């Protein structure tokens, strides 16, 4: 058993989550791996135990199912060894807005928003009490880009960014580090699962490069990490413009331009 905090990773059976698992195992952290596909989780756990000698638990859960989500929440509440949550499980959007069904909307929002938020809420009280720990939420640059035609998926990822910014303000002063990671197109199964052809994209990041860059941001205790963004000042300018806009809100009166129709 490691002296480092254990790391619970959702969506650890493939892609970004599986890569986080490998990287944290190499750093010597014990792991709790969560996803639906138990065979894949068991195989990854066996490989990482062999490679790194860390202790690994597998927790099979479909995070869109109430009972399963409650089991993972309970684990985060009770298992005091877990000091880091990688809130990574997520799914993409198949088709445009008018092609969505009630069920597909429900699943997408439940996994990308509800489960992620509830898991953060399950661990946050324990971490704030301990005065340490980390919550990493995997968002997406799509959350900044309504132009990309993945409207509901992008909206879920805009939620993840906002949630992370708010949690940083609430939990940061209590010693809890919060990070939002915003990948762009990264070579994982999510594209195929969403019915999209990754080979049709002009540029794709390899998943190891994405996670290694995200971990540089993590080690720096950066709030928002955008591995594909080469000009860091663009994010600072966007966030600065947002704060400037807030400073120009006057609550008592509507703005002059809304007082006449002309
Ligand atoms: N790849 C990209 O281009 C990209 C870009 C931006 C953001 N992201 C974000 O990165 C995160 C990871 O995605 P990825 O690219 O690594 O895709 P991925 O390879 O498809 O991995 C998704 C993971 O989530 C798990 N998962 C899916 N539905 C689940 C459910 N109902 N309950 C529990 N686990 C579930 C999957 O495992 P099981 O099937 O075994 O459950 C899998 O381990 C997502 O939040 C995604 O939105 C990806």
Short mmCIF file of C-alpha atoms and ligand atoms in Angstrom, two decimals:
data_model
loop_
_atom_site.label_atom_id
_atom_site.label_comp_id
_atom_site.label_asym_id
_atom_site.label_seq_id
_atom_site.Cartn_x
_atom_site.Cartn_y
_atom_site.Cartn_z
CA UNK A 1 0.00 0.00 0.00
CA UNK A 2 1.26 3.45 -0.96
CA UNK A 3 1.62 6.45 1.38
CA UNK A 4 0.42 8.67 -1.43
CA UNK A 5 -3.33 9.34 -1.69
CA UNK A 6 -5.28 6.77 -3.70
CA UNK A 7 -6.81 8.02 -6.94
CA UNK A 8 -10.33 7.14 -8.07
CA UNK A 9 -10.65 7.40 -11.86
CA UNK A 10 -13.99 7.18 -13.65
CA UNK A 11 -14.03 5.95 -17.24
CA UNK A 12 -10.77 4.11 -16.58
CA UNK A 13 -11.39 1.23 -19.00
CA UNK A 14 -10.13 3.08 -22.08
CA UNK A 15 -8.72 6.28 -23.54
CA UNK A 16 -7.93 9.23 -21.29
CA UNK A 17 -9.03 7.47 -18.08
CA UNK A 18 -6.92 4.36 -18.73
CA UNK A 19 -3.94 6.60 -19.48
CA UNK A 20 -4.42 8.55 -16.24
CA UNK A 21 -4.51 5.19 -14.47
CA UNK A 22 -1.19 4.18 -15.99
CA UNK A 23 0.45 7.52 -15.20
CA UNK A 24 -0.76 7.62 -11.56
CA UNK A 25 0.29 3.98 -11.07
CA UNK A 26 3.77 4.87 -12.33
CA UNK A 27 3.82 7.70 -9.78
CA UNK A 28 3.14 5.11 -7.07
CA UNK A 29 -0.52 5.88 -6.29
CA UNK A 30 -2.97 3.13 -5.42
CA UNK A 31 -6.02 3.26 -7.67
CA UNK A 32 -9.75 2.66 -7.77
CA UNK A 33 -10.83 2.13 -11.36
CA UNK A 34 -14.47 2.74 -12.34
CA UNK A 35 -16.30 1.92 -15.59
CA UNK A 36 -18.90 -0.50 -16.95
CA UNK A 37 -16.58 -2.99 -18.67
CA UNK A 38 -15.24 -5.09 -15.79
CA UNK A 39 -13.13 -7.39 -17.98
CA UNK A 40 -11.21 -4.42 -19.36
CA UNK A 41 -10.80 -2.88 -15.90
CA UNK A 42 -9.53 -6.20 -14.51
CA UNK A 43 -7.04 -6.58 -17.37
CA UNK A 44 -5.74 -3.01 -16.89
CA UNK A 45 -5.55 -3.49 -13.11
CA UNK A 46 -3.53 -6.72 -13.52
CA UNK A 47 -1.14 -5.05 -15.95
CA UNK A 48 -0.60 -1.99 -13.73
CA UNK A 49 -0.15 -4.08 -10.57
CA UNK A 50 2.56 -6.02 -12.43
CA UNK A 51 4.24 -2.93 -13.82
CA UNK A 52 4.06 -0.63 -10.82
CA UNK A 53 3.30 -2.77 -7.75
CA UNK A 54 0.49 -0.49 -6.60
CA UNK A 55 -2.82 -1.72 -5.09
CA UNK A 56 -5.76 -1.45 -7.46
CA UNK A 57 -9.47 -1.95 -6.84
CA UNK A 58 -11.97 -2.31 -9.63
CA UNK A 59 -15.46 -0.89 -9.20
CA UNK A 60 -17.84 -1.84 -11.97
CA UNK A 61 -20.47 0.85 -12.36
CA UNK A 62 -22.73 2.36 -14.96
CA UNK A 63 -22.74 5.96 -13.78
CA UNK A 64 -26.07 6.64 -15.50
CA UNK A 65 -27.74 4.10 -13.18
CA UNK A 66 -28.86 5.42 -9.79
CA UNK A 67 -27.75 2.40 -7.73
CA UNK A 68 -24.34 2.20 -9.35
CA UNK A 69 -23.72 5.94 -8.98
CA UNK A 70 -24.73 5.72 -5.31
CA UNK A 71 -22.17 2.91 -4.76
CA UNK A 72 -19.35 5.03 -6.20
CA UNK A 73 -20.47 8.03 -4.14
CA UNK A 74 -20.43 5.86 -1.02
CA UNK A 75 -16.91 4.69 -1.80
CA UNK A 76 -15.76 8.33 -2.14
CA UNK A 77 -17.45 9.25 1.14
CA UNK A 78 -16.12 6.32 3.16
CA UNK A 79 -12.72 5.42 1.75
CA UNK A 80 -10.38 7.89 3.45
CA UNK A 81 -7.42 6.64 1.41
CA UNK A 82 -8.89 8.28 -1.72
CA UNK A 83 -7.52 11.81 -1.96
CA UNK A 84 -7.81 12.43 -5.71
CA UNK A 85 -10.86 12.12 -7.97
CA UNK A 86 -10.37 12.05 -11.73
CA UNK A 87 -13.87 12.82 -13.01
CA UNK A 88 -13.28 11.57 -16.53
CA UNK A 89 -16.12 9.26 -17.64
CA UNK A 90 -18.03 10.91 -20.42
CA UNK A 91 -19.69 10.31 -23.76
CA UNK A 92 -20.01 12.22 -27.01
CA UNK A 93 -23.07 13.23 -28.97
CA UNK A 94 -24.37 11.25 -31.90
CA UNK A 95 -26.13 13.49 -34.44
CA UNK A 96 -27.43 17.06 -34.29
CA UNK A 97 -29.93 18.55 -31.86
CA UNK A 98 -33.03 17.51 -33.78
CA UNK A 99 -31.76 13.91 -34.00
CA UNK A 100 -31.63 13.55 -30.21
CA UNK A 101 -34.19 11.42 -28.42
CA UNK A 102 -35.38 11.96 -24.88
CA UNK A 103 -33.37 8.88 -23.88
CA UNK A 104 -30.14 9.97 -25.61
CA UNK A 105 -30.36 13.44 -24.04
CA UNK A 106 -30.99 11.91 -20.67
CA UNK A 107 -28.01 9.55 -20.86
CA UNK A 108 -25.62 12.24 -22.12
CA UNK A 109 -26.60 14.77 -19.46
CA UNK A 110 -26.74 12.17 -16.69
CA UNK A 111 -23.22 10.91 -17.40
CA UNK A 112 -21.46 14.15 -18.36
CA UNK A 113 -23.16 16.42 -15.80
CA UNK A 114 -25.10 14.64 -13.06
CA UNK A 115 -22.64 11.84 -12.29
CA UNK A 116 -19.61 14.15 -12.48
CA UNK A 117 -21.22 16.69 -10.15
CA UNK A 118 -22.46 14.12 -7.65
CA UNK A 119 -19.08 12.42 -7.43
CA UNK A 120 -17.38 15.78 -6.81
CA UNK A 121 -20.02 16.51 -4.17
CA UNK A 122 -19.44 13.11 -2.54
CA UNK A 123 -15.71 13.61 -2.01
CA UNK A 124 -15.58 17.39 -1.43
CA UNK A 125 -16.68 17.47 2.26
CA UNK A 126 -14.06 14.89 3.25
CA UNK A 127 -11.31 16.70 1.31
CA UNK A 128 -12.19 20.10 2.73
CA UNK A 129 -12.18 18.62 6.22
CA UNK A 130 -8.75 17.11 5.57
CA UNK A 131 -7.58 20.40 4.03
CA UNK A 132 -6.03 18.59 1.05
CA UNK A 133 -6.80 16.57 -2.06
CA UNK A 134 -7.73 17.16 -5.67
CA UNK A 135 -10.70 17.01 -8.02
CA UNK A 136 -9.89 16.86 -11.74
CA UNK A 137 -12.80 17.34 -14.13
CA UNK A 138 -12.38 16.45 -17.79
CA UNK A 139 -14.14 19.08 -19.91
CA UNK A 140 -13.54 19.84 -23.58
CA UNK A 141 -12.69 22.76 -25.85
CA UNK A 142 -16.09 21.98 -27.41
CA UNK A 143 -17.50 23.68 -24.29
CA UNK A 144 -16.02 26.93 -25.64
CA UNK A 145 -17.19 26.40 -29.21
CA UNK A 146 -20.90 26.31 -30.10
CA UNK A 147 -19.65 26.49 -33.72
CA UNK A 148 -18.64 22.83 -33.59
CA UNK A 149 -22.16 21.48 -34.00
CA UNK A 150 -22.13 19.30 -30.89
CA UNK A 151 -24.52 21.51 -29.00
CA UNK A 152 -25.64 19.35 -26.11
CA UNK A 153 -22.23 17.72 -25.62
CA UNK A 154 -20.61 21.19 -25.70
CA UNK A 155 -23.16 22.49 -23.21
CA UNK A 156 -22.31 19.64 -20.81
CA UNK A 157 -18.63 20.54 -21.12
CA UNK A 158 -19.34 24.27 -20.59
CA UNK A 159 -21.02 23.12 -17.38
CA UNK A 160 -17.87 21.19 -16.40
CA UNK A 161 -15.72 24.30 -16.88
CA UNK A 162 -18.08 26.53 -14.87
CA UNK A 163 -18.43 23.93 -12.13
CA UNK A 164 -14.65 23.65 -11.86
CA UNK A 165 -14.21 27.43 -11.69
CA UNK A 166 -16.84 27.67 -8.98
CA UNK A 167 -15.42 24.72 -7.02
CA UNK A 168 -11.95 26.29 -7.24
CA UNK A 169 -13.32 29.41 -5.57
CA UNK A 170 -15.26 27.46 -2.92
CA UNK A 171 -12.86 24.63 -2.15
CA UNK A 172 -9.49 26.17 -3.02
CA UNK A 173 -9.28 28.26 0.17
CA UNK A 174 -9.94 25.04 2.12
CA UNK A 175 -6.89 23.35 0.61
CA UNK A 176 -8.56 21.38 -2.19
CA UNK A 177 -7.06 21.67 -5.68
CA UNK A 178 -9.56 21.73 -8.55
CA UNK A 179 -8.53 21.38 -12.18
CA UNK A 180 -10.54 21.53 -15.40
CA UNK A 181 -8.80 19.81 -18.31
CA UNK A 182 -10.02 20.81 -21.78
CA UNK A 183 -8.78 18.43 -24.48
CA UNK A 184 -9.47 18.97 -28.18
CA UNK A 185 -9.68 15.97 -30.54
CA UNK A 186 -7.73 13.15 -28.92
CA UNK A 187 -7.29 9.63 -30.31
CA UNK A 188 -9.63 7.51 -28.16
CA UNK A 189 -12.70 5.34 -28.64
CA UNK A 190 -15.11 8.19 -27.95
CA UNK A 191 -15.20 9.10 -31.64
CA UNK A 192 -16.18 5.63 -32.80
CA UNK A 193 -18.63 5.29 -29.91
CA UNK A 194 -20.30 8.54 -31.06
CA UNK A 195 -20.45 7.39 -34.68
CA UNK A 196 -17.74 9.81 -35.85
CA UNK A 197 -14.69 9.09 -38.00
CA UNK A 198 -11.57 10.32 -36.24
CA UNK A 199 -9.55 9.86 -39.42
CA UNK A 200 -11.65 12.56 -41.08
CA UNK A 201 -10.20 15.13 -38.65
CA UNK A 202 -7.25 17.20 -39.84
CA UNK A 203 -5.40 17.01 -36.51
CA UNK A 204 -5.63 14.64 -33.56
CA UNK A 205 -3.61 14.51 -30.33
CA UNK A 206 -2.32 11.18 -29.07
CA UNK A 207 -3.83 10.27 -25.71
CA UNK A 208 -0.46 9.90 -23.93
CA UNK A 209 0.56 13.43 -25.00
CA UNK A 210 -2.79 14.77 -23.78
CA UNK A 211 -2.59 13.19 -20.33
CA UNK A 212 1.10 14.03 -19.84
CA UNK A 213 0.34 17.69 -20.64
CA UNK A 214 -2.69 17.64 -18.33
CA UNK A 215 -0.44 16.30 -15.55
CA UNK A 216 2.03 19.16 -16.08
CA UNK A 217 -0.90 21.50 -15.43
CA UNK A 218 -1.88 19.33 -12.43
CA UNK A 219 1.60 19.50 -10.93
CA UNK A 220 1.57 23.30 -11.42
CA UNK A 221 -1.82 23.44 -9.68
CA UNK A 222 -3.31 25.20 -12.71
CA UNK A 223 -7.09 25.71 -12.63
CA UNK A 224 -7.77 25.45 -16.35
CA UNK A 225 -5.45 23.28 -18.45
CA UNK A 226 -5.92 23.35 -22.23
CA UNK A 227 -3.20 21.11 -23.72
CA UNK A 228 -3.96 21.98 -27.38
CA UNK A 229 -3.91 25.77 -26.76
CA UNK A 230 -0.51 27.04 -27.87
CA UNK A 231 -1.06 30.73 -27.00
CA UNK A 232 -1.80 30.73 -23.26
CA UNK A 233 -2.67 34.46 -23.35
CA UNK A 234 -5.83 33.66 -25.35
CA UNK A 235 -7.37 31.92 -22.34
CA UNK A 236 -6.25 34.69 -19.99
CA UNK A 237 -7.79 37.29 -22.35
CA UNK A 238 -11.09 35.38 -22.51
CA UNK A 239 -11.27 35.02 -18.75
CA UNK A 240 -10.21 38.65 -18.30
CA UNK A 241 -12.97 39.80 -20.69
CA UNK A 242 -15.49 37.81 -18.66
CA UNK A 243 -14.42 39.53 -15.45
CA UNK A 244 -14.54 42.95 -17.18
CA UNK A 245 -18.09 42.21 -18.33
CA UNK A 246 -19.09 41.42 -14.73
CA UNK A 247 -17.64 44.73 -13.57
CA UNK A 248 -19.92 46.53 -16.08
CA UNK A 249 -23.18 45.02 -14.79
CA UNK A 250 -25.43 47.54 -13.02
CA UNK A 251 -28.26 45.66 -11.37
CA UNK A 252 -30.72 48.45 -10.56
CA UNK A 253 -31.42 49.72 -14.08
CA UNK A 254 -31.69 48.16 -17.53
CA UNK A 255 -28.99 49.42 -19.92
CA UNK A 256 -29.78 52.59 -21.95
CA UNK A 257 -30.03 50.59 -25.23
CA UNK A 258 -33.02 48.64 -23.90
CA UNK A 259 -35.02 51.75 -22.94
CA UNK A 260 -36.25 52.51 -26.48
CA UNK A 261 -36.82 50.38 -29.54
CA UNK A 262 -34.80 52.70 -31.86
N1 LIG B 1 -11.17 11.97 -27.04
C1 LIG B 1 -11.47 13.24 -27.28
O1 LIG B 1 -11.31 13.76 -28.41
C2 LIG B 1 -11.98 14.10 -26.15
C3 LIG B 1 -11.95 15.49 -26.32
C4 LIG B 1 -12.41 16.29 -25.30
C5 LIG B 1 -12.89 15.73 -24.13
N2 LIG B 1 -12.92 14.36 -23.99
C6 LIG B 1 -13.48 13.83 -22.74
O2 LIG B 1 -12.58 12.88 -22.19
C7 LIG B 1 -13.30 11.99 -21.35
C8 LIG B 1 -12.81 10.57 -21.60
O3 LIG B 1 -13.17 10.19 -22.90
P1 LIG B 1 -12.20 9.41 -23.88
O4 LIG B 1 -11.88 10.30 -25.00
O5 LIG B 1 -11.11 8.76 -23.13
O6 LIG B 1 -13.23 8.33 -24.48
P2 LIG B 1 -13.40 6.76 -24.26
O7 LIG B 1 -12.18 6.04 -24.66
O8 LIG B 1 -14.69 6.45 -24.97
O9 LIG B 1 -13.57 6.61 -22.70
C9 LIG B 1 -14.78 6.88 -22.03
C10 LIG B 1 -14.73 6.14 -20.71
O10 LIG B 1 -15.94 6.40 -20.01
C11 LIG B 1 -16.52 5.16 -19.64
N3 LIG B 1 -17.96 5.27 -19.65
C12 LIG B 1 -18.78 5.53 -20.71
N4 LIG B 1 -20.07 5.48 -20.33
C13 LIG B 1 -20.07 5.17 -19.02
C14 LIG B 1 -21.09 4.96 -18.06
N5 LIG B 1 -22.40 5.04 -18.38
N6 LIG B 1 -20.74 4.66 -16.79
C15 LIG B 1 -19.43 4.53 -16.44
N7 LIG B 1 -18.43 4.73 -17.30
C16 LIG B 1 -18.74 5.03 -18.57
C17 LIG B 1 -16.04 4.15 -20.66
O11 LIG B 1 -15.95 2.83 -20.11
P3 LIG B 1 -17.07 1.67 -20.23
O12 LIG B 1 -17.56 1.64 -21.62
O13 LIG B 1 -16.31 0.45 -19.80
O14 LIG B 1 -18.11 2.06 -19.22
C18 LIG B 1 -14.62 4.64 -20.88
O15 LIG B 1 -13.76 4.12 -19.89
C19 LIG B 1 -14.77 12.23 -21.62
O16 LIG B 1 -15.33 12.99 -20.58
C20 LIG B 1 -14.76 13.03 -22.92
O17 LIG B 1 -15.88 13.85 -23.05
C21 LIG B 1 -12.47 13.55 -24.98
#
